[in-house]
Short mmCIF file of C-alpha atoms and ligand atoms in Angstrom, two decimals:
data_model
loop_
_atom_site.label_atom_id
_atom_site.label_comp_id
_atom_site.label_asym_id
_atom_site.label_seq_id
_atom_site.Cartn_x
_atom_site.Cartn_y
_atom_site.Cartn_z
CA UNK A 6 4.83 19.45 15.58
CA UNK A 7 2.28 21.18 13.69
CA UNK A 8 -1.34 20.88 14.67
CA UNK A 9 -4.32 20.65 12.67
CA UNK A 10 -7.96 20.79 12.67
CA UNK A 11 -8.72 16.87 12.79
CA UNK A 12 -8.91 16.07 16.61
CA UNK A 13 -5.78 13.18 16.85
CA UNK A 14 -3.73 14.57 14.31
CA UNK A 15 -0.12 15.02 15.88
CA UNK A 16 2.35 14.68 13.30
CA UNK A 17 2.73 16.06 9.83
CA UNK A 18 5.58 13.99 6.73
CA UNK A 19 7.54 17.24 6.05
CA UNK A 20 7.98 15.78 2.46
CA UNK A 21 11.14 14.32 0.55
CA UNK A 22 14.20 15.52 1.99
CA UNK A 23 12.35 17.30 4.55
CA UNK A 24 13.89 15.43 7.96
CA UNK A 25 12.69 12.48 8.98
CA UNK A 26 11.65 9.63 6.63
CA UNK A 27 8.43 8.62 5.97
CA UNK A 28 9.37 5.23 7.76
CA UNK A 29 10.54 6.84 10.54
CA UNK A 30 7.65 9.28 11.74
CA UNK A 31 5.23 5.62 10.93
CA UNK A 32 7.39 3.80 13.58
CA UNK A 33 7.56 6.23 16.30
CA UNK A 34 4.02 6.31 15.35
CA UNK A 35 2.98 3.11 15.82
CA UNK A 36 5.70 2.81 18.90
CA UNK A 37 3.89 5.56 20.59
CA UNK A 38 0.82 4.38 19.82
CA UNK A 39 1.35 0.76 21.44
CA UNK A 40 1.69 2.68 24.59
CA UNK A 41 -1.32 4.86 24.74
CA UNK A 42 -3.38 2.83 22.71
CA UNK A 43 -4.76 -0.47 24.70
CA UNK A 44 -6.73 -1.84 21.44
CA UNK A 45 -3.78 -1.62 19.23
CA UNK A 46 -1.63 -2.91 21.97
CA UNK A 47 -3.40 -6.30 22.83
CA UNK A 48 -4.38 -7.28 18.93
CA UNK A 49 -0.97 -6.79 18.27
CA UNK A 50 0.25 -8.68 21.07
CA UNK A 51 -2.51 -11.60 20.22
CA UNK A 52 -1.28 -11.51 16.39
CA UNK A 53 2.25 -12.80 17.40
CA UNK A 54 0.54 -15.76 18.35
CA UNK A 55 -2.53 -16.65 15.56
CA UNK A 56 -2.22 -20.09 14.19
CA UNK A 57 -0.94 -20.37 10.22
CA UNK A 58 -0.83 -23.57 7.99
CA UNK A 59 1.17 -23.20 4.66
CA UNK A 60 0.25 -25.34 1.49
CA UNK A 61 2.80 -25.57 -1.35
CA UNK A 62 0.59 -25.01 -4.40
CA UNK A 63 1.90 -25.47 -8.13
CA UNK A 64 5.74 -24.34 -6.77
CA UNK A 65 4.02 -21.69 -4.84
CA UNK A 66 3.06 -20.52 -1.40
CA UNK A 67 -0.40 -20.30 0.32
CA UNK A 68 -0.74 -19.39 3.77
CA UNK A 69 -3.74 -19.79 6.05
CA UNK A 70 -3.96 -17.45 8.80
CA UNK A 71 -6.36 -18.26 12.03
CA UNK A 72 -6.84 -14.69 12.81
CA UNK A 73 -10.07 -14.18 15.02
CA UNK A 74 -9.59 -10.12 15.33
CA UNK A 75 -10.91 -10.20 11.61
CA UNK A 76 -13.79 -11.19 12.53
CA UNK A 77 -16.01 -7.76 11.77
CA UNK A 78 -13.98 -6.85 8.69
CA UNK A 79 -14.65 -10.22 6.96
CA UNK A 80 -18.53 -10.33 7.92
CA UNK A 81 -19.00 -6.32 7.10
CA UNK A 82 -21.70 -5.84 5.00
CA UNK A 83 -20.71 -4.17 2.49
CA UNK A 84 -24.11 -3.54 0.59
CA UNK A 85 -24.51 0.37 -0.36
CA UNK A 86 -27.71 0.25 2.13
CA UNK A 87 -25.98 -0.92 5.02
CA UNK A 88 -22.88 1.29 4.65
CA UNK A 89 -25.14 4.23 4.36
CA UNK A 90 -26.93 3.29 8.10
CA UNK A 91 -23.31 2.93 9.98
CA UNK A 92 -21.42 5.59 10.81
CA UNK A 93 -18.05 5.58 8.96
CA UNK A 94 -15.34 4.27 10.86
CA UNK A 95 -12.52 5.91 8.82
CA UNK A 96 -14.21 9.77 9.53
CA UNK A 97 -12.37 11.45 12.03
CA UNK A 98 -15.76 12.10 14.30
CA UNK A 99 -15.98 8.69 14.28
CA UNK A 100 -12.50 7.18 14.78
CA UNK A 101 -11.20 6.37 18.16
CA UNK A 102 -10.53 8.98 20.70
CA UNK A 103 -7.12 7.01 20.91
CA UNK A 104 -5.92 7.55 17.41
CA UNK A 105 -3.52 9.53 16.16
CA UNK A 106 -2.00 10.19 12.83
CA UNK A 107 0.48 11.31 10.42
CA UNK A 108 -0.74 14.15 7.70
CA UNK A 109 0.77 12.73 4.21
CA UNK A 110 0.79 15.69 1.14
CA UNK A 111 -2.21 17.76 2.75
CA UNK A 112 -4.65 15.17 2.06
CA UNK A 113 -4.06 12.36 3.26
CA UNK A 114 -3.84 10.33 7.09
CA UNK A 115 -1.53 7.53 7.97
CA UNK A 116 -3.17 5.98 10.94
CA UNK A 117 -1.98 2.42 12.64
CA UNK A 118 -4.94 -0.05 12.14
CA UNK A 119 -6.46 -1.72 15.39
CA UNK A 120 -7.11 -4.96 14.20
CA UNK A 121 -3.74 -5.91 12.09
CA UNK A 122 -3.60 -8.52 9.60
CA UNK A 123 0.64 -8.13 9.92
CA UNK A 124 2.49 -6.55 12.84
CA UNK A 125 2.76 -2.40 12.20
CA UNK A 126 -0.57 -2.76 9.94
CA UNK A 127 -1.35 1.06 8.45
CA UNK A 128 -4.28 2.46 7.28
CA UNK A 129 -3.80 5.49 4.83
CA UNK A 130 -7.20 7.13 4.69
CA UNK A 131 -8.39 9.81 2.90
CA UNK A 132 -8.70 13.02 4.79
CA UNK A 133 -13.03 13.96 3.16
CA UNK A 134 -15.00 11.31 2.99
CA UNK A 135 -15.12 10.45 -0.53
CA UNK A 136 -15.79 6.76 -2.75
CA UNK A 137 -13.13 4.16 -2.79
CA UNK A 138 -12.25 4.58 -6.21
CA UNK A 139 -9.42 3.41 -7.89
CA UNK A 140 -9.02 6.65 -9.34
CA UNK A 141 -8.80 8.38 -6.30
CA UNK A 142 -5.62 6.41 -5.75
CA UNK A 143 -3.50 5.58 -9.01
CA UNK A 144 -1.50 8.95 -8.48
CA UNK A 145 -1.24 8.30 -4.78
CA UNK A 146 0.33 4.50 -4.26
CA UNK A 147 3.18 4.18 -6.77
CA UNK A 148 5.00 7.16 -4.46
CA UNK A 149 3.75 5.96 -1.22
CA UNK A 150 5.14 2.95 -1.81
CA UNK A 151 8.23 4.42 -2.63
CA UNK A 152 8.62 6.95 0.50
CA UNK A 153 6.99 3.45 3.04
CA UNK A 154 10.01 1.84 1.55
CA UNK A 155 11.58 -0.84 2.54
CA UNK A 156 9.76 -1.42 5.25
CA UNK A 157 6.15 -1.33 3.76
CA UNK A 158 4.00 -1.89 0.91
CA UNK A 159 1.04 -0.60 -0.19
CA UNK A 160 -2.24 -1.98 -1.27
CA UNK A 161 -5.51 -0.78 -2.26
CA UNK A 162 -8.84 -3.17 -2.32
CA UNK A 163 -11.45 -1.98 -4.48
CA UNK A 164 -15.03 -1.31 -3.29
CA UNK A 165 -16.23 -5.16 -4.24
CA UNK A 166 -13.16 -6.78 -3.61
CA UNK A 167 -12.83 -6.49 -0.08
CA UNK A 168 -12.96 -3.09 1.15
CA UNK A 169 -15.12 -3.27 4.29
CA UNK A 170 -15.41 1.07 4.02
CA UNK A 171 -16.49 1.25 0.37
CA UNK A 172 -17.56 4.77 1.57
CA UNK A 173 -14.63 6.19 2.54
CA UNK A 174 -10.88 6.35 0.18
CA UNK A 175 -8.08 4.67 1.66
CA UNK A 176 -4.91 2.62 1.29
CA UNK A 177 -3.27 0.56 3.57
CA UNK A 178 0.34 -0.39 4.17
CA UNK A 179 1.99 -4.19 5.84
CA UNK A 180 5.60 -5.41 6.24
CA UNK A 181 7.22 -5.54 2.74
CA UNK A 182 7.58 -9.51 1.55
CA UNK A 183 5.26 -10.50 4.12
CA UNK A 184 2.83 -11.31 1.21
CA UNK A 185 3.63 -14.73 -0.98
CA UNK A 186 3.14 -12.84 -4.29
CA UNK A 187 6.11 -10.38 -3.25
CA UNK A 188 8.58 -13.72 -3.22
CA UNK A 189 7.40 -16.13 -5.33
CA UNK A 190 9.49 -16.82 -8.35
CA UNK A 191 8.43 -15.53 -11.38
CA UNK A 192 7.50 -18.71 -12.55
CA UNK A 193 5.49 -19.57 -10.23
CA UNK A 194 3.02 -17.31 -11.86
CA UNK A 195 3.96 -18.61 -15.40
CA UNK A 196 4.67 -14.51 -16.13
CA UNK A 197 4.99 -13.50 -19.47
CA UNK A 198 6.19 -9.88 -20.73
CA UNK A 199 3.02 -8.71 -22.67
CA UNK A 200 4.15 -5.02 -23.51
CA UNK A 201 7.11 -2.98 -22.88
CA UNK A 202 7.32 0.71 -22.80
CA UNK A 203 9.77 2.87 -21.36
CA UNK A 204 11.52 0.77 -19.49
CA UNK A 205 8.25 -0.59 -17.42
CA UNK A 206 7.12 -4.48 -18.29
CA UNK A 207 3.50 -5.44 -18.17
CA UNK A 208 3.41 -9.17 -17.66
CA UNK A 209 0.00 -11.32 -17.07
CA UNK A 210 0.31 -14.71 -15.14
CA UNK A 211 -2.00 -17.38 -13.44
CA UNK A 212 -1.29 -19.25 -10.32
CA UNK A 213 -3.94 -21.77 -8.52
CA UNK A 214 -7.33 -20.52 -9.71
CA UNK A 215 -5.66 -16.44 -10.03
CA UNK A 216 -5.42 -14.06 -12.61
CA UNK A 217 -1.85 -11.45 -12.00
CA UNK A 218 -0.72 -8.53 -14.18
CA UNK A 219 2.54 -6.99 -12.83
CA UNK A 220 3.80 -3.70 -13.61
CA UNK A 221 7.45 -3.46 -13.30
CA UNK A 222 10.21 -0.69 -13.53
CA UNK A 223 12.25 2.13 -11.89
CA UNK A 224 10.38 5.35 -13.29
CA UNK A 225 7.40 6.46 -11.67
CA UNK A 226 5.89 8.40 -14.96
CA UNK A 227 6.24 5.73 -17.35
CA UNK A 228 4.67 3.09 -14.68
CA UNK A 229 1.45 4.63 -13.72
CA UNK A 230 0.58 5.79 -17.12
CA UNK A 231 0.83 2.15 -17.69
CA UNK A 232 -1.01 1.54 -14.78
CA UNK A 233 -3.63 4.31 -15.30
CA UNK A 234 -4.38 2.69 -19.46
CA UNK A 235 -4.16 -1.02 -18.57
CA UNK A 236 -7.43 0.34 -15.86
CA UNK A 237 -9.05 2.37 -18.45
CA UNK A 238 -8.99 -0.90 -20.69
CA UNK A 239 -10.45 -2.60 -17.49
CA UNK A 240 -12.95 -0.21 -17.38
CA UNK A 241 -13.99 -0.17 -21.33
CA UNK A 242 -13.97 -4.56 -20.76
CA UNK A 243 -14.88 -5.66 -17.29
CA UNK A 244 -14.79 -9.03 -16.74
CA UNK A 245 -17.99 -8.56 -15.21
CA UNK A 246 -20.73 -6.04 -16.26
CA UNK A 247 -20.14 -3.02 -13.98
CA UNK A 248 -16.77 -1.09 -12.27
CA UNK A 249 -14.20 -3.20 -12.79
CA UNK A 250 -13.09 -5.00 -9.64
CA UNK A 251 -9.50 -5.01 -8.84
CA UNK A 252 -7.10 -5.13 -6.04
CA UNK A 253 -3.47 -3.91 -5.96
CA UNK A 254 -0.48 -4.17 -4.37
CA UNK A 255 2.49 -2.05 -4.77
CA UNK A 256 6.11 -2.70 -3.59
CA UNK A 257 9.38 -0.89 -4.31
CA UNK A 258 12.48 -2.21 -3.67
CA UNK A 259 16.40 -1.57 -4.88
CA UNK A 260 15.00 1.47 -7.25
CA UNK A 261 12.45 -0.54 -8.61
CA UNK A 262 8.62 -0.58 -8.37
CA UNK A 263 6.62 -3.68 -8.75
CA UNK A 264 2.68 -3.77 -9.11
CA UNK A 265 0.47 -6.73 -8.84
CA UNK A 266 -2.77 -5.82 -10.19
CA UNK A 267 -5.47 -8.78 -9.54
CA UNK A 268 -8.42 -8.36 -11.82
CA UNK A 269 -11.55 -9.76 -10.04
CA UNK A 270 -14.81 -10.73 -10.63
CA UNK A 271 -16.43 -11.57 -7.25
CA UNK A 272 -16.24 -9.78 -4.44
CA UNK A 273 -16.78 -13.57 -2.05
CA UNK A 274 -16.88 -17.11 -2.92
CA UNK A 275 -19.39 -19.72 -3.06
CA UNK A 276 -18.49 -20.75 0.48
CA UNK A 277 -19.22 -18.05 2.29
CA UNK A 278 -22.96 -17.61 1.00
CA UNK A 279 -23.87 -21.16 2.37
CA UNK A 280 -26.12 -21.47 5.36
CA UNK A 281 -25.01 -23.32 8.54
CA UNK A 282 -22.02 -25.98 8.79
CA UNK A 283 -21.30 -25.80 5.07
CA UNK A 284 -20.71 -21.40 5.34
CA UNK A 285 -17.04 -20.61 5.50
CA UNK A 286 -16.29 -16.66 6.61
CA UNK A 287 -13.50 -15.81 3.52
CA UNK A 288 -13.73 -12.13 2.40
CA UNK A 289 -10.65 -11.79 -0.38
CA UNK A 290 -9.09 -8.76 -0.08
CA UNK A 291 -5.36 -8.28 -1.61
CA UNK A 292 -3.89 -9.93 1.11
CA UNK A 293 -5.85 -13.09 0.59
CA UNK A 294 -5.02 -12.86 -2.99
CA UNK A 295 -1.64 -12.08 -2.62
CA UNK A 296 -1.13 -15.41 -0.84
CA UNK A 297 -2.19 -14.81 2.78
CA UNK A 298 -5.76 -15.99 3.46
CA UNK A 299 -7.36 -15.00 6.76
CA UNK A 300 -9.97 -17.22 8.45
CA UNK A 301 -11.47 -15.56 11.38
CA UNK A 302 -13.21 -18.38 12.38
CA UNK A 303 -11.06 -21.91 13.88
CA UNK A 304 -13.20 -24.21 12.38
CA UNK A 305 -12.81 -22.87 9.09
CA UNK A 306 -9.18 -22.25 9.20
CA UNK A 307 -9.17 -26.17 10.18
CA UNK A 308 -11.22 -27.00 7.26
CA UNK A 309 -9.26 -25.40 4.64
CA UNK A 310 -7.30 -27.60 2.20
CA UNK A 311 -5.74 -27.35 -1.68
CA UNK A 312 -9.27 -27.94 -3.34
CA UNK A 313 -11.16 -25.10 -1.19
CA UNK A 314 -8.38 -22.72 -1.99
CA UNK A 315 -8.59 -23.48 -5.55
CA UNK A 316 -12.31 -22.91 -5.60
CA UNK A 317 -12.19 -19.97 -3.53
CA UNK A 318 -9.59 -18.20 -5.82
CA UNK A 319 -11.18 -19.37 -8.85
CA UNK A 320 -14.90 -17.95 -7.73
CA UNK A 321 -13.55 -14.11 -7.30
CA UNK A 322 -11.15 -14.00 -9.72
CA UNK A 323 -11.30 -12.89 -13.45
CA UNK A 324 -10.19 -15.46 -15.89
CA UNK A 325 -7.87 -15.64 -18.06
CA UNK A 326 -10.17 -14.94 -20.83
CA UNK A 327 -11.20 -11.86 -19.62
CA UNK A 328 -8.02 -10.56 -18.65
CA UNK A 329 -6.99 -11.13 -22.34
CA UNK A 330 -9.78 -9.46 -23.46
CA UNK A 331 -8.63 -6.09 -21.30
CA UNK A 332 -5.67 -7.14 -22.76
CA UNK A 333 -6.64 -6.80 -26.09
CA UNK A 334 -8.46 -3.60 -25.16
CA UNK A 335 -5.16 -2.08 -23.89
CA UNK A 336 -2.96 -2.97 -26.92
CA UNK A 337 -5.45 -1.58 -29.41
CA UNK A 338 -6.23 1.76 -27.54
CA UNK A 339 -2.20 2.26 -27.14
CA UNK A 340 -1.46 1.09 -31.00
CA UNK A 341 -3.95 3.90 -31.85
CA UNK A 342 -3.27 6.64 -29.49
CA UNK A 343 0.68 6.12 -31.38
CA UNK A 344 -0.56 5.84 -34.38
CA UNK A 345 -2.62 9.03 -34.17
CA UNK A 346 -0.29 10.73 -32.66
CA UNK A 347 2.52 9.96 -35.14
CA UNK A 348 1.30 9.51 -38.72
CA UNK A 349 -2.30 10.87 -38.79
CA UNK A 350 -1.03 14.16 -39.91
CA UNK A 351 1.72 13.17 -42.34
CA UNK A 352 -1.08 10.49 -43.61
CA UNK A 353 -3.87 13.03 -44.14
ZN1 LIG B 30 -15.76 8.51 6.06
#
């Protein structure tokens, strides 16, 4: 295997239809790594026993995950400051001696994550040390997801919505339909078609306190120029002042892509700004808003109920209003980027 300059890199994807798949080279990855890697090896083995509850919301799914190895991730401060004082974890001076990884198109590295929210729990990091921007990634995750497929999906958290390295780009992969949102029925989310376009279907939905839009279809092209304009509309009408907050999630499955785009507004609920007893550690990420919440602390995984999740979905996320508003953005810009491009001329 070809070697390159970043100290634990052993493995390079030799690209589609190159060898071995993408899959593959991450499992004898992550296999490998569970033998030289003692971290990895005992959060992985404790994850096969965390606690879960499940609450059947509105027809839908909720899980509660009691998952104590989260504990650092949820509590990271995130504030531009005190990212700036820590080293970054996801640099490869600073990574552990342990890790190894998989070189993805020249610039990116597929590394298994110590402290896994799902078994086989990848991080995708950048190879520079550059923002997490959502632009840094739009081009990246619709084909990731593909080549991960079926055993992965793909999600991105933005800088305020979860990311505990802001700092530093990266993705990360978990088991495909291990998340709620990948299974529930469509109507869970009440999902209705708001724009169709070469073959890909925008839709917009709500479930228990969340905002969804879904991006659906089997060409790549026409589906993240969707996905690039409906974030351009996001950017031109926040919901809040400011870089629009957003996570995603992106699955592909029988030919077919799927995107769930949550539109945020808060990066953490009420709950987890209040002093003492009342505090209760929830950091939403996509995989808390995708149906899987994680509660590093016992107490607080005992406490949860229906009303809390409620609240705590309906604190970070955007409303409806707003997402109807980037909506409205999106139709407009697209009905005038057609109609300039068709009848300007012939009008003038
Ligand atoms: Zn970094």
């Amino acid at each position: 295997m070809e070697r390159m300059d970043d100290a634990n890199e052993t493995m390079a994807y030799p690209g589609d239809g190159g060898g071995e798949s993408l899959p593959d080279l991450c499992l004898r990855l992550h296999a490998g790594q569970m033998m030289t890697w003692p971290l990895l090896a005992e959060n992985s083995v404790a994850l096969a026993s965390v606690c879960e509850r499940a609450f059947g919301l509105d027809g839908g799914t909720v899980n509660v995950v009691f998952n104590p190895g989260r504990i650092n991730s949820t509590k990271a401060d995130t504030d531009p400051a005190a990212v700036a004082r820590r080293p970054c974890f996801l640099c490869p001076e600073n990574r552990p001696r342990e890790q190894e990884s998989i070189l993805y198109l020249g610039e990116w590295l597929i590394l298994c994550n110590p402290y896994p929210i799902f078994p086989r729990h990848l991080t995708v990091v950048h190879r520079e040390h550059r923002l997490q921007d959502i632009r840094g990634i739009l081009g990246v995750l619709p084909g990731l997801a593909r080549r991960l497929s079926p055993v992965w999906s793909v999600f991105f958290n933005g800088p305020l919505s979860g990311a505990s390295a802001p700092d530093h780009l990266h993705l990360q992969a978990v088991p495909s339909g291990a998340l709620p949102v990948e299974t529930d029925s469509p109507s869970v989310w009440n999902l209705k078609t708001v724009h169709e376009r070469e073959g890909v279907v925008l839709s917009f939905g709500t479930h228990a306190g969340r905002t969804l839009l879904t991006m659906e279809g089997a060409r790549e092209e026409p589906l993240s120029r969707i996905l690039i304009e409906v974030v351009d509309a996001m950017e031109r009408v926040p919901p809040t002042p400011g870089k629009p907050m957003m996570n995603l999630l992106g699955r592909f499955r029988d030919g077919r892509w799927t995107l769930f785009l949550f539109p945020r507004r808060q990066g953490r609920p009420e709950v987890f700004f209040r002093e003492g007893e009342e505090q209760i550690l929830v950091s939403p990420g996509t995989v808390e808003m995708a149906g899987t919440i994680i509660t590093p602390r016992e107490a607080d995984f005992l406490r949860m109920n229906e009303a809390l999740i409620r609240q705590i979905y309906r604190d970070v996320s955007a409303d409806a209003g707003a997402v109807e508003k980037v909506l409205d953005s999106f139709r407009e810009h697209y009905l005038s980027s057609v109609s300039c491009a068709g009848k300007c001329p012939e009008e003038g």
